[in-house]
Amino acid sequence: MDIPQNRYPVDEKKTEELAKCYSRIIELLGEDVEREGLLKTPSRVAKAMQFLTQGYHIDPQSVIKSAMFREDYRQMVIVKDIDFYSMCEHHMLPFFGKAHVAYIPNHYITGLSKVARVVDIFSRRLQIQERLTTQIKNCIQDTLNPLGVMVVIEAQHMCMQMRGVEKQHSITTTSDFTGIFNQAKTREEFISLIKNK
């Protein structure tokens, strides 16, 4: 099921169950869940978490296939600086940044917005950055069967900035690639193009 960009499903039964859990969490943290400012917080958090994890309910391959076209273009296609927000599965704190995706078509291309949607779908799950990078790469490779795919993600992790080592300016970079991107020259061309602002 493809969900429009600015809408997300809210399951009322799930919202009610989640809200009970968040009420208990708030109490265990030492707050008064009956305090005016917190009365609707459990329900709000329950709805927010459904939005932040909506990627579990969308098939990313079907998104690509919905705008898949035959084309003989054989040069690099790059969609860079794709903003994303995700939730670290270890602490359920946000990590966010930019994804850069390239592929070299092999008879088929997809709409450029669909590449960004694939990033959204996989980021709207409990994630780690390494897996997110690989899932995006695999989805595009498996669906379009291009000559190669490369994904680079640069992100800041709140679990490192707000807690733990508290390193506010650290950036984590991950990359993964297939096919023709195994050649250093092709990888270097991609890196050069995404760094060229």
mmCIF file with all atom_site columns, C-alpha atoms in Angstrom:
data_model
loop_
_atom_site.group_PDB
_atom_site.id
_atom_site.type_symbol
_atom_site.label_atom_id
_atom_site.label_alt_id
_atom_site.label_comp_id
_atom_site.label_asym_id
_atom_site.label_entity_id
_atom_site.label_seq_id
_atom_site.pdbx_PDB_ins_code
_atom_site.Cartn_x
_atom_site.Cartn_y
_atom_site.Cartn_z
_atom_site.occupancy
_atom_site.B_iso_or_equiv
_atom_site.pdbx_formal_charge
_atom_site.auth_seq_id
_atom_site.auth_comp_id
_atom_site.auth_asym_id
_atom_site.auth_atom_id
_atom_site.pdbx_PDB_model_num
ATOM 1   C CA . MET A 1 1   ? 0.000  0.000  0.000   1.00 0.00 ? 1   MET A CA 1
ATOM 2   C CA . ASP A 1 2   ? 1.444  3.377  -1.026  1.00 0.00 ? 2   ASP A CA 1
ATOM 3   C CA . ILE A 1 3   ? 0.607  6.109  1.478   1.00 0.00 ? 3   ILE A CA 1
ATOM 4   C CA . PRO A 1 4   ? 0.500  9.718  0.236   1.00 0.00 ? 4   PRO A CA 1
ATOM 5   C CA . GLN A 1 5   ? 3.403  11.795 1.536   1.00 0.00 ? 5   GLN A CA 1
ATOM 6   C CA . ASN A 1 6   ? 1.446  13.993 3.978   1.00 0.00 ? 6   ASN A CA 1
ATOM 7   C CA . ARG A 1 7   ? -0.932 11.363 5.352   1.00 0.00 ? 7   ARG A CA 1
ATOM 8   C CA . TYR A 1 8   ? -0.468 8.347  7.554   1.00 0.00 ? 8   TYR A CA 1
ATOM 9   C CA . PRO A 1 9   ? -2.745 5.638  8.846   1.00 0.00 ? 9   PRO A CA 1
ATOM 10  C CA . VAL A 1 10  ? -3.957 5.876  12.431  1.00 0.00 ? 10  VAL A CA 1
ATOM 11  C CA . ASP A 1 11  ? -5.410 2.662  13.767  1.00 0.00 ? 11  ASP A CA 1
ATOM 12  C CA . GLU A 1 12  ? -7.745 3.691  16.596  1.00 0.00 ? 12  GLU A CA 1
ATOM 13  C CA . LYS A 1 13  ? -7.481 0.343  18.388  1.00 0.00 ? 13  LYS A CA 1
ATOM 14  C CA . LYS A 1 14  ? -3.698 0.417  18.162  1.00 0.00 ? 14  LYS A CA 1
ATOM 15  C CA . THR A 1 15  ? -3.684 4.056  19.307  1.00 0.00 ? 15  THR A CA 1
ATOM 16  C CA . GLU A 1 16  ? -5.718 3.140  22.378  1.00 0.00 ? 16  GLU A CA 1
ATOM 17  C CA . GLU A 1 17  ? -3.419 0.229  23.289  1.00 0.00 ? 17  GLU A CA 1
ATOM 18  C CA . LEU A 1 18  ? -0.254 2.248  22.727  1.00 0.00 ? 18  LEU A CA 1
ATOM 19  C CA . ALA A 1 19  ? -1.641 5.166  24.743  1.00 0.00 ? 19  ALA A CA 1
ATOM 20  C CA . LYS A 1 20  ? -2.124 2.864  27.749  1.00 0.00 ? 20  LYS A CA 1
ATOM 21  C CA . CYS A 1 21  ? 1.513  1.813  27.494  1.00 0.00 ? 21  CYS A CA 1
ATOM 22  C CA . TYR A 1 22  ? 2.738  5.398  27.248  1.00 0.00 ? 22  TYR A CA 1
ATOM 23  C CA . SER A 1 23  ? 0.583  6.415  30.231  1.00 0.00 ? 23  SER A CA 1
ATOM 24  C CA . ARG A 1 24  ? 2.333  3.770  32.276  1.00 0.00 ? 24  ARG A CA 1
ATOM 25  C CA . ILE A 1 25  ? 5.754  4.854  31.011  1.00 0.00 ? 25  ILE A CA 1
ATOM 26  C CA . ILE A 1 26  ? 5.034  8.465  32.017  1.00 0.00 ? 26  ILE A CA 1
ATOM 27  C CA . GLU A 1 27  ? 3.993  7.294  35.483  1.00 0.00 ? 27  GLU A CA 1
ATOM 28  C CA . LEU A 1 28  ? 7.115  5.140  35.862  1.00 0.00 ? 28  LEU A CA 1
ATOM 29  C CA . LEU A 1 29  ? 9.257  8.141  34.933  1.00 0.00 ? 29  LEU A CA 1
ATOM 30  C CA . GLY A 1 30  ? 7.792  9.967  37.946  1.00 0.00 ? 30  GLY A CA 1
ATOM 31  C CA . GLU A 1 31  ? 5.289  12.286 36.250  1.00 0.00 ? 31  GLU A CA 1
ATOM 32  C CA . ASP A 1 32  ? 1.607  12.824 36.920  1.00 0.00 ? 32  ASP A CA 1
ATOM 33  C CA . VAL A 1 33  ? -0.226 11.535 33.855  1.00 0.00 ? 33  VAL A CA 1
ATOM 34  C CA . GLU A 1 34  ? -3.342 13.426 35.040  1.00 0.00 ? 34  GLU A CA 1
ATOM 35  C CA . ARG A 1 35  ? -1.544 16.770 34.914  1.00 0.00 ? 35  ARG A CA 1
ATOM 36  C CA . GLU A 1 36  ? -3.192 19.112 32.389  1.00 0.00 ? 36  GLU A CA 1
ATOM 37  C CA . GLY A 1 37  ? -0.188 19.281 30.067  1.00 0.00 ? 37  GLY A CA 1
ATOM 38  C CA . LEU A 1 38  ? 0.100  15.496 29.917  1.00 0.00 ? 38  LEU A CA 1
ATOM 39  C CA . LEU A 1 39  ? -3.554 14.493 29.609  1.00 0.00 ? 39  LEU A CA 1
ATOM 40  C CA . LYS A 1 40  ? -3.416 13.961 25.844  1.00 0.00 ? 40  LYS A CA 1
ATOM 41  C CA . THR A 1 41  ? 0.281  13.115 25.633  1.00 0.00 ? 41  THR A CA 1
ATOM 42  C CA . PRO A 1 42  ? -0.106 9.288  25.610  1.00 0.00 ? 42  PRO A CA 1
ATOM 43  C CA . SER A 1 43  ? -2.519 9.498  22.679  1.00 0.00 ? 43  SER A CA 1
ATOM 44  C CA . ARG A 1 44  ? -0.345 12.024 20.824  1.00 0.00 ? 44  ARG A CA 1
ATOM 45  C CA . VAL A 1 45  ? 2.749  9.837  21.248  1.00 0.00 ? 45  VAL A CA 1
ATOM 46  C CA . ALA A 1 46  ? 0.799  6.763  20.124  1.00 0.00 ? 46  ALA A CA 1
ATOM 47  C CA . LYS A 1 47  ? -0.207 8.541  16.903  1.00 0.00 ? 47  LYS A CA 1
ATOM 48  C CA . ALA A 1 48  ? 3.289  9.961  16.377  1.00 0.00 ? 48  ALA A CA 1
ATOM 49  C CA . MET A 1 49  ? 4.872  6.522  16.703  1.00 0.00 ? 49  MET A CA 1
ATOM 50  C CA . GLN A 1 50  ? 2.498  5.118  14.089  1.00 0.00 ? 50  GLN A CA 1
ATOM 51  C CA . PHE A 1 51  ? 3.607  7.894  11.745  1.00 0.00 ? 51  PHE A CA 1
ATOM 52  C CA . LEU A 1 52  ? 7.290  7.331  12.516  1.00 0.00 ? 52  LEU A CA 1
ATOM 53  C CA . THR A 1 53  ? 7.001  3.597  11.788  1.00 0.00 ? 53  THR A CA 1
ATOM 54  C CA . GLN A 1 54  ? 4.613  3.695  8.824   1.00 0.00 ? 54  GLN A CA 1
ATOM 55  C CA . GLY A 1 55  ? 7.327  2.220  6.595   1.00 0.00 ? 55  GLY A CA 1
ATOM 56  C CA . TYR A 1 56  ? 6.485  -1.263 7.859   1.00 0.00 ? 56  TYR A CA 1
ATOM 57  C CA . HIS A 1 57  ? 3.161  -1.069 5.993   1.00 0.00 ? 57  HIS A CA 1
ATOM 58  C CA . ILE A 1 58  ? 4.384  0.086  2.566   1.00 0.00 ? 58  ILE A CA 1
ATOM 59  C CA . ASP A 1 59  ? 5.978  -2.081 -0.129  1.00 0.00 ? 59  ASP A CA 1
ATOM 60  C CA . PRO A 1 60  ? 8.935  -0.089 -1.525  1.00 0.00 ? 60  PRO A CA 1
ATOM 61  C CA . GLN A 1 61  ? 9.238  -2.242 -4.652  1.00 0.00 ? 61  GLN A CA 1
ATOM 62  C CA . SER A 1 62  ? 5.634  -1.465 -5.606  1.00 0.00 ? 62  SER A CA 1
ATOM 63  C CA . VAL A 1 63  ? 6.434  2.255  -5.265  1.00 0.00 ? 63  VAL A CA 1
ATOM 64  C CA . ILE A 1 64  ? 9.293  1.945  -7.768  1.00 0.00 ? 64  ILE A CA 1
ATOM 65  C CA . LYS A 1 65  ? 7.213  -0.210 -10.123 1.00 0.00 ? 65  LYS A CA 1
ATOM 66  C CA . SER A 1 66  ? 4.401  2.363  -10.106 1.00 0.00 ? 66  SER A CA 1
ATOM 67  C CA . ALA A 1 67  ? 6.645  4.662  -12.162 1.00 0.00 ? 67  ALA A CA 1
ATOM 68  C CA . MET A 1 68  ? 8.984  2.295  -13.999 1.00 0.00 ? 68  MET A CA 1
ATOM 69  C CA . PHE A 1 69  ? 9.749  3.150  -17.626 1.00 0.00 ? 69  PHE A CA 1
ATOM 70  C CA . ARG A 1 70  ? 11.768 1.545  -20.388 1.00 0.00 ? 70  ARG A CA 1
ATOM 71  C CA . GLU A 1 71  ? 14.614 3.836  -21.406 1.00 0.00 ? 71  GLU A CA 1
ATOM 72  C CA . ASP A 1 72  ? 17.990 3.256  -23.088 1.00 0.00 ? 72  ASP A CA 1
ATOM 73  C CA . TYR A 1 73  ? 19.829 5.826  -20.948 1.00 0.00 ? 73  TYR A CA 1
ATOM 74  C CA . ARG A 1 74  ? 23.023 4.198  -19.603 1.00 0.00 ? 74  ARG A CA 1
ATOM 75  C CA . GLN A 1 75  ? 24.657 6.989  -17.572 1.00 0.00 ? 75  GLN A CA 1
ATOM 76  C CA . MET A 1 76  ? 24.570 7.656  -13.848 1.00 0.00 ? 76  MET A CA 1
ATOM 77  C CA . VAL A 1 77  ? 21.300 8.865  -12.320 1.00 0.00 ? 77  VAL A CA 1
ATOM 78  C CA . ILE A 1 78  ? 21.823 10.586 -8.960  1.00 0.00 ? 78  ILE A CA 1
ATOM 79  C CA . VAL A 1 79  ? 19.276 11.794 -6.442  1.00 0.00 ? 79  VAL A CA 1
ATOM 80  C CA . LYS A 1 80  ? 21.262 13.508 -3.720  1.00 0.00 ? 80  LYS A CA 1
ATOM 81  C CA . ASP A 1 81  ? 20.574 15.372 -0.481  1.00 0.00 ? 81  ASP A CA 1
ATOM 82  C CA . ILE A 1 82  ? 17.414 13.390 0.298   1.00 0.00 ? 82  ILE A CA 1
ATOM 83  C CA . ASP A 1 83  ? 16.429 14.460 3.818   1.00 0.00 ? 83  ASP A CA 1
ATOM 84  C CA . PHE A 1 84  ? 15.347 11.604 6.063   1.00 0.00 ? 84  PHE A CA 1
ATOM 85  C CA . TYR A 1 85  ? 14.379 11.002 9.696   1.00 0.00 ? 85  TYR A CA 1
ATOM 86  C CA . SER A 1 86  ? 14.520 7.631  11.387  1.00 0.00 ? 86  SER A CA 1
ATOM 87  C CA . MET A 1 87  ? 14.447 6.038  14.832  1.00 0.00 ? 87  MET A CA 1
ATOM 88  C CA . CYS A 1 88  ? 17.442 4.166  16.216  1.00 0.00 ? 88  CYS A CA 1
ATOM 89  C CA . GLU A 1 89  ? 16.303 0.679  17.202  1.00 0.00 ? 89  GLU A CA 1
ATOM 90  C CA . HIS A 1 90  ? 18.689 0.580  20.165  1.00 0.00 ? 90  HIS A CA 1
ATOM 91  C CA . HIS A 1 91  ? 17.368 3.594  22.106  1.00 0.00 ? 91  HIS A CA 1
ATOM 92  C CA . MET A 1 92  ? 14.343 4.654  20.022  1.00 0.00 ? 92  MET A CA 1
ATOM 93  C CA . LEU A 1 93  ? 15.874 8.104  19.618  1.00 0.00 ? 93  LEU A CA 1
ATOM 94  C CA . PRO A 1 94  ? 15.976 9.914  16.266  1.00 0.00 ? 94  PRO A CA 1
ATOM 95  C CA . PHE A 1 95  ? 18.766 9.882  13.753  1.00 0.00 ? 95  PHE A CA 1
ATOM 96  C CA . PHE A 1 96  ? 18.538 12.043 10.679  1.00 0.00 ? 96  PHE A CA 1
ATOM 97  C CA . GLY A 1 97  ? 20.509 13.381 7.767   1.00 0.00 ? 97  GLY A CA 1
ATOM 98  C CA . LYS A 1 98  ? 20.840 13.055 4.028   1.00 0.00 ? 98  LYS A CA 1
ATOM 99  C CA . ALA A 1 99  ? 20.853 10.100 1.675   1.00 0.00 ? 99  ALA A CA 1
ATOM 100 C CA . HIS A 1 100 ? 22.523 10.142 -1.743  1.00 0.00 ? 100 HIS A CA 1
ATOM 101 C CA . VAL A 1 101 ? 21.446 7.473  -4.217  1.00 0.00 ? 101 VAL A CA 1
ATOM 102 C CA . ALA A 1 102 ? 22.832 6.647  -7.656  1.00 0.00 ? 102 ALA A CA 1
ATOM 103 C CA . TYR A 1 103 ? 22.086 3.954  -10.186 1.00 0.00 ? 103 TYR A CA 1
ATOM 104 C CA . ILE A 1 104 ? 23.102 3.238  -13.760 1.00 0.00 ? 104 ILE A CA 1
ATOM 105 C CA . PRO A 1 105 ? 20.057 2.050  -15.725 1.00 0.00 ? 105 PRO A CA 1
ATOM 106 C CA . ASN A 1 106 ? 19.896 -1.206 -17.612 1.00 0.00 ? 106 ASN A CA 1
ATOM 107 C CA . HIS A 1 107 ? 16.887 -0.553 -19.877 1.00 0.00 ? 107 HIS A CA 1
ATOM 108 C CA . TYR A 1 108 ? 14.649 0.706  -17.024 1.00 0.00 ? 108 TYR A CA 1
ATOM 109 C CA . ILE A 1 109 ? 14.422 3.896  -14.989 1.00 0.00 ? 109 ILE A CA 1
ATOM 110 C CA . THR A 1 110 ? 12.018 5.037  -12.283 1.00 0.00 ? 110 THR A CA 1
ATOM 111 C CA . GLY A 1 111 ? 10.526 8.398  -11.386 1.00 0.00 ? 111 GLY A CA 1
ATOM 112 C CA . LEU A 1 112 ? 13.010 10.460 -9.384  1.00 0.00 ? 112 LEU A CA 1
ATOM 113 C CA . SER A 1 113 ? 10.532 11.015 -6.556  1.00 0.00 ? 113 SER A CA 1
ATOM 114 C CA . LYS A 1 114 ? 10.244 7.237  -6.163  1.00 0.00 ? 114 LYS A CA 1
ATOM 115 C CA . VAL A 1 115 ? 13.899 7.048  -5.142  1.00 0.00 ? 115 VAL A CA 1
ATOM 116 C CA . ALA A 1 116 ? 13.186 9.545  -2.354  1.00 0.00 ? 116 ALA A CA 1
ATOM 117 C CA . ARG A 1 117 ? 10.073 7.576  -1.381  1.00 0.00 ? 117 ARG A CA 1
ATOM 118 C CA . VAL A 1 118 ? 12.144 4.400  -1.008  1.00 0.00 ? 118 VAL A CA 1
ATOM 119 C CA . VAL A 1 119 ? 14.427 6.277  1.396   1.00 0.00 ? 119 VAL A CA 1
ATOM 120 C CA . ASP A 1 120 ? 11.340 7.435  3.350   1.00 0.00 ? 120 ASP A CA 1
ATOM 121 C CA . ILE A 1 121 ? 9.819  3.960  3.522   1.00 0.00 ? 121 ILE A CA 1
ATOM 122 C CA . PHE A 1 122 ? 12.905 2.288  4.946   1.00 0.00 ? 122 PHE A CA 1
ATOM 123 C CA . SER A 1 123 ? 13.698 5.192  7.287   1.00 0.00 ? 123 SER A CA 1
ATOM 124 C CA . ARG A 1 124 ? 10.171 5.098  8.778   1.00 0.00 ? 124 ARG A CA 1
ATOM 125 C CA . ARG A 1 125 ? 11.021 1.923  10.686  1.00 0.00 ? 125 ARG A CA 1
ATOM 126 C CA . LEU A 1 126 ? 13.115 1.148  13.743  1.00 0.00 ? 126 LEU A CA 1
ATOM 127 C CA . GLN A 1 127 ? 16.526 1.178  12.124  1.00 0.00 ? 127 GLN A CA 1
ATOM 128 C CA . ILE A 1 128 ? 20.267 1.233  12.243  1.00 0.00 ? 128 ILE A CA 1
ATOM 129 C CA . GLN A 1 129 ? 22.059 3.337  9.643   1.00 0.00 ? 129 GLN A CA 1
ATOM 130 C CA . GLU A 1 130 ? 24.020 0.418  8.219   1.00 0.00 ? 130 GLU A CA 1
ATOM 131 C CA . ARG A 1 131 ? 20.882 -1.624 7.508   1.00 0.00 ? 131 ARG A CA 1
ATOM 132 C CA . LEU A 1 132 ? 19.037 1.402  6.115   1.00 0.00 ? 132 LEU A CA 1
ATOM 133 C CA . THR A 1 133 ? 21.853 1.941  3.598   1.00 0.00 ? 133 THR A CA 1
ATOM 134 C CA . THR A 1 134 ? 21.778 -1.670 2.449   1.00 0.00 ? 134 THR A CA 1
ATOM 135 C CA . GLN A 1 135 ? 17.971 -1.924 2.276   1.00 0.00 ? 135 GLN A CA 1
ATOM 136 C CA . ILE A 1 136 ? 17.756 1.102  -0.039  1.00 0.00 ? 136 ILE A CA 1
ATOM 137 C CA . LYS A 1 137 ? 20.497 -0.320 -2.264  1.00 0.00 ? 137 LYS A CA 1
ATOM 138 C CA . ASN A 1 138 ? 18.938 -3.797 -2.410  1.00 0.00 ? 138 ASN A CA 1
ATOM 139 C CA . CYS A 1 139 ? 15.456 -2.506 -3.174  1.00 0.00 ? 139 CYS A CA 1
ATOM 140 C CA . ILE A 1 140 ? 16.611 -0.462 -6.173  1.00 0.00 ? 140 ILE A CA 1
ATOM 141 C CA . GLN A 1 141 ? 18.903 -3.244 -7.418  1.00 0.00 ? 141 GLN A CA 1
ATOM 142 C CA . ASP A 1 142 ? 16.262 -5.960 -7.079  1.00 0.00 ? 142 ASP A CA 1
ATOM 143 C CA . THR A 1 143 ? 13.459 -3.899 -8.655  1.00 0.00 ? 143 THR A CA 1
ATOM 144 C CA . LEU A 1 144 ? 15.158 -2.067 -11.536 1.00 0.00 ? 144 LEU A CA 1
ATOM 145 C CA . ASN A 1 145 ? 18.015 -4.541 -12.134 1.00 0.00 ? 145 ASN A CA 1
ATOM 146 C CA . PRO A 1 146 ? 20.373 -1.673 -13.075 1.00 0.00 ? 146 PRO A CA 1
ATOM 147 C CA . LEU A 1 147 ? 24.050 -2.007 -13.961 1.00 0.00 ? 147 LEU A CA 1
ATOM 148 C CA . GLY A 1 148 ? 24.817 -0.854 -10.435 1.00 0.00 ? 148 GLY A CA 1
ATOM 149 C CA . VAL A 1 149 ? 23.529 1.050  -7.401  1.00 0.00 ? 149 VAL A CA 1
ATOM 150 C CA . MET A 1 150 ? 25.352 3.096  -4.785  1.00 0.00 ? 150 MET A CA 1
ATOM 151 C CA . VAL A 1 151 ? 23.954 4.626  -1.602  1.00 0.00 ? 151 VAL A CA 1
ATOM 152 C CA . VAL A 1 152 ? 25.740 6.989  0.787   1.00 0.00 ? 152 VAL A CA 1
ATOM 153 C CA . ILE A 1 153 ? 24.078 8.165  3.997   1.00 0.00 ? 153 ILE A CA 1
ATOM 154 C CA . GLU A 1 154 ? 25.366 10.921 6.300   1.00 0.00 ? 154 GLU A CA 1
ATOM 155 C CA . ALA A 1 155 ? 23.534 11.196 9.617   1.00 0.00 ? 155 ALA A CA 1
ATOM 156 C CA . GLN A 1 156 ? 23.514 12.624 13.117  1.00 0.00 ? 156 GLN A CA 1
ATOM 157 C CA . HIS A 1 157 ? 22.412 10.305 15.914  1.00 0.00 ? 157 HIS A CA 1
ATOM 158 C CA . MET A 1 158 ? 20.595 11.663 18.947  1.00 0.00 ? 158 MET A CA 1
ATOM 159 C CA . CYS A 1 159 ? 21.646 8.584  20.933  1.00 0.00 ? 159 CYS A CA 1
ATOM 160 C CA . MET A 1 160 ? 25.226 9.889  20.604  1.00 0.00 ? 160 MET A CA 1
ATOM 161 C CA . GLN A 1 161 ? 24.395 13.583 21.020  1.00 0.00 ? 161 GLN A CA 1
ATOM 162 C CA . MET A 1 162 ? 21.796 13.608 23.817  1.00 0.00 ? 162 MET A CA 1
ATOM 163 C CA . ARG A 1 163 ? 23.120 10.700 25.888  1.00 0.00 ? 163 ARG A CA 1
ATOM 164 C CA . GLY A 1 164 ? 26.111 8.374  26.114  1.00 0.00 ? 164 GLY A CA 1
ATOM 165 C CA . VAL A 1 165 ? 29.242 10.055 24.756  1.00 0.00 ? 165 VAL A CA 1
ATOM 166 C CA . GLU A 1 166 ? 27.342 13.323 24.046  1.00 0.00 ? 166 GLU A CA 1
ATOM 167 C CA . LYS A 1 167 ? 29.336 14.237 20.943  1.00 0.00 ? 167 LYS A CA 1
ATOM 168 C CA . GLN A 1 168 ? 27.136 16.919 19.400  1.00 0.00 ? 168 GLN A CA 1
ATOM 169 C CA . HIS A 1 169 ? 28.944 17.424 16.106  1.00 0.00 ? 169 HIS A CA 1
ATOM 170 C CA . SER A 1 170 ? 29.674 13.845 15.065  1.00 0.00 ? 170 SER A CA 1
ATOM 171 C CA . ILE A 1 171 ? 28.475 12.633 11.664  1.00 0.00 ? 171 ILE A CA 1
ATOM 172 C CA . THR A 1 172 ? 28.223 8.964  10.723  1.00 0.00 ? 172 THR A CA 1
ATOM 173 C CA . THR A 1 173 ? 28.715 8.057  7.047   1.00 0.00 ? 173 THR A CA 1
ATOM 174 C CA . THR A 1 174 ? 27.790 4.689  5.545   1.00 0.00 ? 174 THR A CA 1
ATOM 175 C CA . SER A 1 175 ? 27.917 3.434  1.974   1.00 0.00 ? 175 SER A CA 1
ATOM 176 C CA . ASP A 1 176 ? 26.982 0.339  0.024   1.00 0.00 ? 176 ASP A CA 1
ATOM 177 C CA . PHE A 1 177 ? 27.153 -0.473 -3.674  1.00 0.00 ? 177 PHE A CA 1
ATOM 178 C CA . THR A 1 178 ? 26.623 -3.105 -6.344  1.00 0.00 ? 178 THR A CA 1
ATOM 179 C CA . GLY A 1 179 ? 27.603 -3.874 -9.914  1.00 0.00 ? 179 GLY A CA 1
ATOM 180 C CA . ILE A 1 180 ? 29.582 -1.272 -11.803 1.00 0.00 ? 180 ILE A CA 1
ATOM 181 C CA . PHE A 1 181 ? 30.111 0.705  -8.592  1.00 0.00 ? 181 PHE A CA 1
ATOM 182 C CA . ASN A 1 182 ? 32.569 -2.002 -7.560  1.00 0.00 ? 182 ASN A CA 1
ATOM 183 C CA . GLN A 1 183 ? 34.955 -0.128 -9.860  1.00 0.00 ? 183 GLN A CA 1
ATOM 184 C CA . ALA A 1 184 ? 36.798 2.551  -7.888  1.00 0.00 ? 184 ALA A CA 1
ATOM 185 C CA . LYS A 1 185 ? 36.579 5.028  -10.799 1.00 0.00 ? 185 LYS A CA 1
ATOM 186 C CA . THR A 1 186 ? 32.755 4.846  -10.855 1.00 0.00 ? 186 THR A CA 1
ATOM 187 C CA . ARG A 1 187 ? 32.524 5.226  -7.067  1.00 0.00 ? 187 ARG A CA 1
ATOM 188 C CA . GLU A 1 188 ? 34.874 8.209  -7.169  1.00 0.00 ? 188 GLU A CA 1
ATOM 189 C CA . GLU A 1 189 ? 32.740 9.876  -9.857  1.00 0.00 ? 189 GLU A CA 1
ATOM 190 C CA . PHE A 1 190 ? 29.636 9.478  -7.669  1.00 0.00 ? 190 PHE A CA 1
ATOM 191 C CA . ILE A 1 191 ? 31.395 10.816 -4.550  1.00 0.00 ? 191 ILE A CA 1
ATOM 192 C CA . SER A 1 192 ? 32.715 13.779 -6.543  1.00 0.00 ? 192 SER A CA 1
ATOM 193 C CA . LEU A 1 193 ? 29.231 14.602 -7.869  1.00 0.00 ? 193 LEU A CA 1
ATOM 194 C CA . ILE A 1 194 ? 27.499 14.453 -4.484  1.00 0.00 ? 194 ILE A CA 1
ATOM 195 C CA . LYS A 1 195 ? 30.165 16.681 -2.908  1.00 0.00 ? 195 LYS A CA 1
ATOM 196 C CA . ASN A 1 196 ? 29.772 19.249 -5.696  1.00 0.00 ? 196 ASN A CA 1
ATOM 197 C CA . LYS A 1 197 ? 27.198 21.684 -4.247  1.00 0.00 ? 197 LYS A CA 1
#
